[in-house]
XYZ file of C-alpha atoms in Angstrom:
273
model
C -0.146 -0.011 -0.311
C 1.580 3.656 -1.039
C 2.240 5.316 1.984
C 3.098 9.342 1.319
C 5.060 11.246 4.507
C 4.162 14.797 5.086
C 6.923 16.958 6.467
C 5.723 17.401 9.809
C 6.251 13.531 9.371
C 2.634 12.555 9.202
C 2.498 9.110 7.517
C -0.402 9.247 5.253
C -2.074 6.128 2.734
C -3.576 6.876 -0.186
C -4.492 4.548 -4.051
C -3.785 5.470 -7.378
C -5.096 3.501 -10.021
C -5.151 3.783 -13.654
C -3.319 5.955 -16.147
C -4.128 9.583 -17.997
C -5.196 13.069 -16.565
C -4.997 12.879 -12.899
C -8.177 12.542 -10.502
C -7.868 13.809 -6.403
C -10.605 12.579 -4.216
C -11.181 14.275 -0.795
C -13.320 12.250 0.811
C -15.407 13.175 4.625
C -15.366 13.056 7.873
C -15.326 10.318 9.617
C -14.332 7.982 6.317
C -11.947 7.545 4.732
C -11.147 6.697 0.105
C -12.543 3.417 0.657
C -15.761 5.689 0.399
C -14.362 6.305 -3.525
C -13.747 3.544 -4.163
C -16.737 2.780 -7.467
C -15.394 6.839 -8.864
C -12.072 5.653 -9.149
C -12.552 2.687 -10.725
C -14.726 4.925 -13.127
C -12.509 7.345 -13.352
C -9.915 4.587 -13.785
C -11.854 2.822 -16.266
C -12.328 5.772 -19.004
C -8.563 6.939 -19.388
C -8.359 9.187 -15.391
C -5.681 8.412 -13.202
C -7.781 7.815 -9.974
C -5.915 9.482 -6.345
C -7.500 8.807 -3.435
C -6.031 9.216 0.150
C -6.855 8.876 3.684
C -6.940 12.096 5.553
C -4.518 12.322 8.519
C -5.944 10.727 11.472
C -8.739 8.878 9.135
C -8.318 5.451 7.895
C -4.780 4.581 7.131
C -3.506 7.646 7.619
C -1.376 8.471 10.666
C -3.510 8.440 14.372
C -2.035 12.457 15.057
C -3.177 13.993 17.693
C -1.983 17.284 16.170
C -3.280 19.043 11.943
C -6.008 18.446 13.261
C -7.675 21.823 11.851
C -8.474 22.590 7.106
C -5.100 24.400 6.895
C -3.398 21.423 7.868
C -5.445 19.305 5.567
C -5.042 21.349 2.481
C -1.153 22.013 3.095
C -1.180 17.618 3.599
C -2.821 17.722 0.031
C -0.589 20.110 -1.206
C 2.731 17.990 -0.584
C 1.247 14.979 -1.328
C 0.493 15.907 -4.738
C 4.353 17.819 -5.019
C 5.047 14.543 -4.607
C 3.146 12.548 -7.153
C 4.828 15.642 -9.391
C 0.949 16.209 -10.616
C 0.222 19.141 -13.110
C -3.586 18.817 -15.270
C -5.036 18.299 -12.333
C -8.764 18.276 -11.341
C -10.046 17.812 -7.304
C -13.189 16.508 -6.412
C -14.354 16.688 -2.400
C -17.497 15.346 -0.178
C -18.732 16.537 2.207
C -15.374 18.036 4.540
C -13.093 17.124 2.042
C -15.041 19.853 -0.622
C -13.751 22.863 2.034
C -10.023 20.747 2.214
C -10.427 20.596 -2.208
C -11.323 24.478 -2.141
C -9.124 25.398 0.304
C -6.196 23.422 -1.933
C -7.417 24.553 -5.047
C -7.148 28.403 -4.614
C -3.688 28.385 -2.214
C -2.076 25.634 -3.197
C -3.271 24.959 -6.950
C -1.824 27.388 -8.850
C -0.964 26.072 -12.392
C -1.745 22.485 -11.470
C -5.675 22.511 -10.872
C -7.612 22.749 -13.633
C -11.148 21.479 -11.937
C -12.795 21.499 -9.140
C -16.257 19.664 -8.259
C -17.275 19.354 -4.860
C -20.772 17.353 -3.438
C -22.785 18.157 -0.823
C -19.396 20.552 0.483
C -19.214 22.201 3.605
C -18.052 25.694 2.189
C -18.890 28.521 2.577
C -20.129 28.310 6.549
C -21.666 25.509 8.379
C -21.785 27.279 12.346
C -24.220 30.629 12.306
C -22.587 34.292 13.669
C -23.140 36.937 13.356
C -22.089 37.712 9.571
C -23.212 34.361 8.631
C -27.070 33.875 10.964
C -28.755 31.408 8.384
C -26.027 28.945 9.774
C -26.627 25.816 11.949
C -26.318 27.007 16.348
C -23.139 25.792 17.758
C -25.084 23.662 19.884
C -25.688 21.573 16.316
C -22.133 21.248 16.546
C -21.024 20.293 20.378
C -23.668 17.169 19.926
C -21.492 16.091 17.882
C -18.729 16.088 19.598
C -19.644 14.873 22.674
C -21.958 12.087 20.648
C -18.194 11.249 19.382
C -16.866 11.553 23.370
C -19.237 9.807 25.008
C -20.468 6.570 22.512
C -18.397 7.033 19.224
C -19.172 3.433 17.809
C -23.213 4.124 18.492
C -23.286 7.535 16.627
C -21.659 6.928 14.233
C -24.176 4.126 13.867
C -27.188 6.469 14.696
C -26.111 8.808 12.666
C -26.406 7.056 9.147
C -30.455 7.327 9.169
C -29.970 10.978 8.095
C -26.596 11.306 6.272
C -28.087 8.507 3.667
C -32.405 9.610 4.803
C -32.533 6.596 5.563
C -34.964 8.894 7.610
C -37.372 9.527 4.938
C -39.913 7.501 3.620
C -39.036 5.590 0.588
C -35.558 6.254 1.250
C -34.111 3.001 -0.247
C -30.440 2.983 1.215
C -29.238 -0.332 1.697
C -28.442 -1.996 5.166
C -24.387 -2.976 3.732
C -24.397 0.910 2.939
C -24.443 2.020 6.740
C -22.421 -1.215 8.033
C -19.421 0.802 6.384
C -19.932 4.689 6.586
C -19.272 3.022 10.701
C -17.122 0.023 8.750
C -14.784 3.020 7.795
C -15.592 5.625 10.500
C -14.324 2.880 13.179
C -10.579 3.535 11.498
C -10.834 7.431 12.914
C -8.416 8.235 15.809
C -10.970 10.004 18.659
C -8.778 13.062 18.933
C -8.418 13.844 14.908
C -12.133 13.001 14.895
C -13.406 15.351 17.351
C -10.729 18.109 16.043
C -12.469 17.787 12.578
C -15.622 19.451 13.784
C -13.989 22.279 14.462
C -12.448 21.868 10.809
C -15.341 21.991 8.962
C -17.920 23.417 10.509
C -15.502 26.307 11.835
C -13.856 26.850 9.162
C -14.208 30.223 6.106
C -14.291 29.184 2.922
C -15.633 32.654 2.217
C -12.712 34.955 0.249
C -10.771 30.696 -0.950
C -14.288 30.187 -3.479
C -13.815 33.687 -4.559
C -10.333 33.432 -5.277
C -10.834 30.444 -7.772
C -9.721 30.889 -11.453
C -10.759 27.628 -12.452
C -13.816 26.236 -13.458
C -15.727 24.625 -10.905
C -18.944 21.757 -10.964
C -20.692 22.386 -7.143
C -23.282 18.857 -6.768
C -26.012 19.183 -3.692
C -28.732 17.865 -2.595
C -31.645 19.370 -1.986
C -32.803 17.102 1.331
C -29.376 17.496 2.573
C -29.525 16.756 6.517
C -25.708 16.978 7.339
C -24.971 20.430 5.359
C -27.768 21.639 4.303
C -28.412 23.029 0.851
C -29.195 26.663 1.486
C -26.000 27.239 3.777
C -23.490 25.642 1.173
C -24.028 25.197 -2.516
C -26.855 27.776 -2.491
C -24.334 30.456 -1.789
C -21.050 29.490 -2.768
C -22.258 29.579 -6.096
C -23.112 32.965 -5.152
C -18.838 33.303 -4.607
C -17.261 31.767 -7.043
C -16.646 33.209 -10.707
C -16.867 30.151 -12.745
C -19.113 28.091 -11.067
C -22.371 25.120 -11.934
C -23.810 24.553 -10.253
C -26.494 21.003 -9.763
C -29.357 20.980 -7.710
C -30.154 16.098 -7.284
C -34.007 16.577 -6.215
C -35.297 14.464 -2.615
C -30.890 13.905 -2.596
C -29.330 13.026 1.160
C -26.741 14.004 2.245
C -24.132 9.925 1.422
C -23.964 9.561 -2.373
C -25.424 6.097 -2.813
C -27.731 4.527 -5.091
C -29.600 6.294 -7.926
C -27.628 9.938 -6.805
C -24.668 8.125 -6.637
C -25.411 7.252 -10.116
C -25.934 10.004 -12.268
C -23.041 11.982 -9.897
C -20.773 9.442 -11.539
C -22.241 10.758 -14.909
C -22.395 14.295 -13.934
C -18.685 14.101 -13.353
C -17.379 12.128 -16.149
C -19.158 14.363 -18.186
C -17.346 17.798 -16.202
C -14.357 15.978 -16.509
C -14.237 16.023 -20.496
C -14.839 19.490 -21.323
């Protein structure tokens, strides 16, 4: 299994499949690169080099106590990309990973990144503040932290209901998909899982979105119960210069089923333009 060591000595796991133009995929919290397995194969099958990493503290990467913040995540990604000497690069991020790739592209990706894709992404800012009154109150994120600390295993099991929209009438998400979320969640280091809540909820990506000078495809389900579309994609599209927004009716936060099938075809179409 390939590993890369960052400048602060953190081992980052990644998978690298296929040949052609490179595409980096960044996962959501508290998951790992395994969340992108279908897309990695799809991209490789369609002539791309697909690379997906486990964020520090997550999956098979080092179980870090420090550096669990968005600036460090973006720096880790930049160092991985530089080590692989990737150019003419597309970056794709889901949820927290959407924030990571937006910050990377805006602050580190000049001359390398040509396209950005986000799905259910956290930018521009999730937390309710005086300047962002439509955001979610801090109590929501305090509840997540409390759940992670008190019984992370049970918390991740329960989180799958809202994550995949399994609590909605007619939901077709499988028990296997929910168990896979739990399996990946149980690999994350507790300190990393706890600190990442602050990273994904309190990081303000407004200026990163404004700084992007490459095309960005913003995908979001209108029934996303984790990252509400009104606080995220509908605001992000107003901040970027070369943005395309697609809203997926009835789609949840988790990428699965019919939503995944449609999104994957949209990803291929956007990359081909």
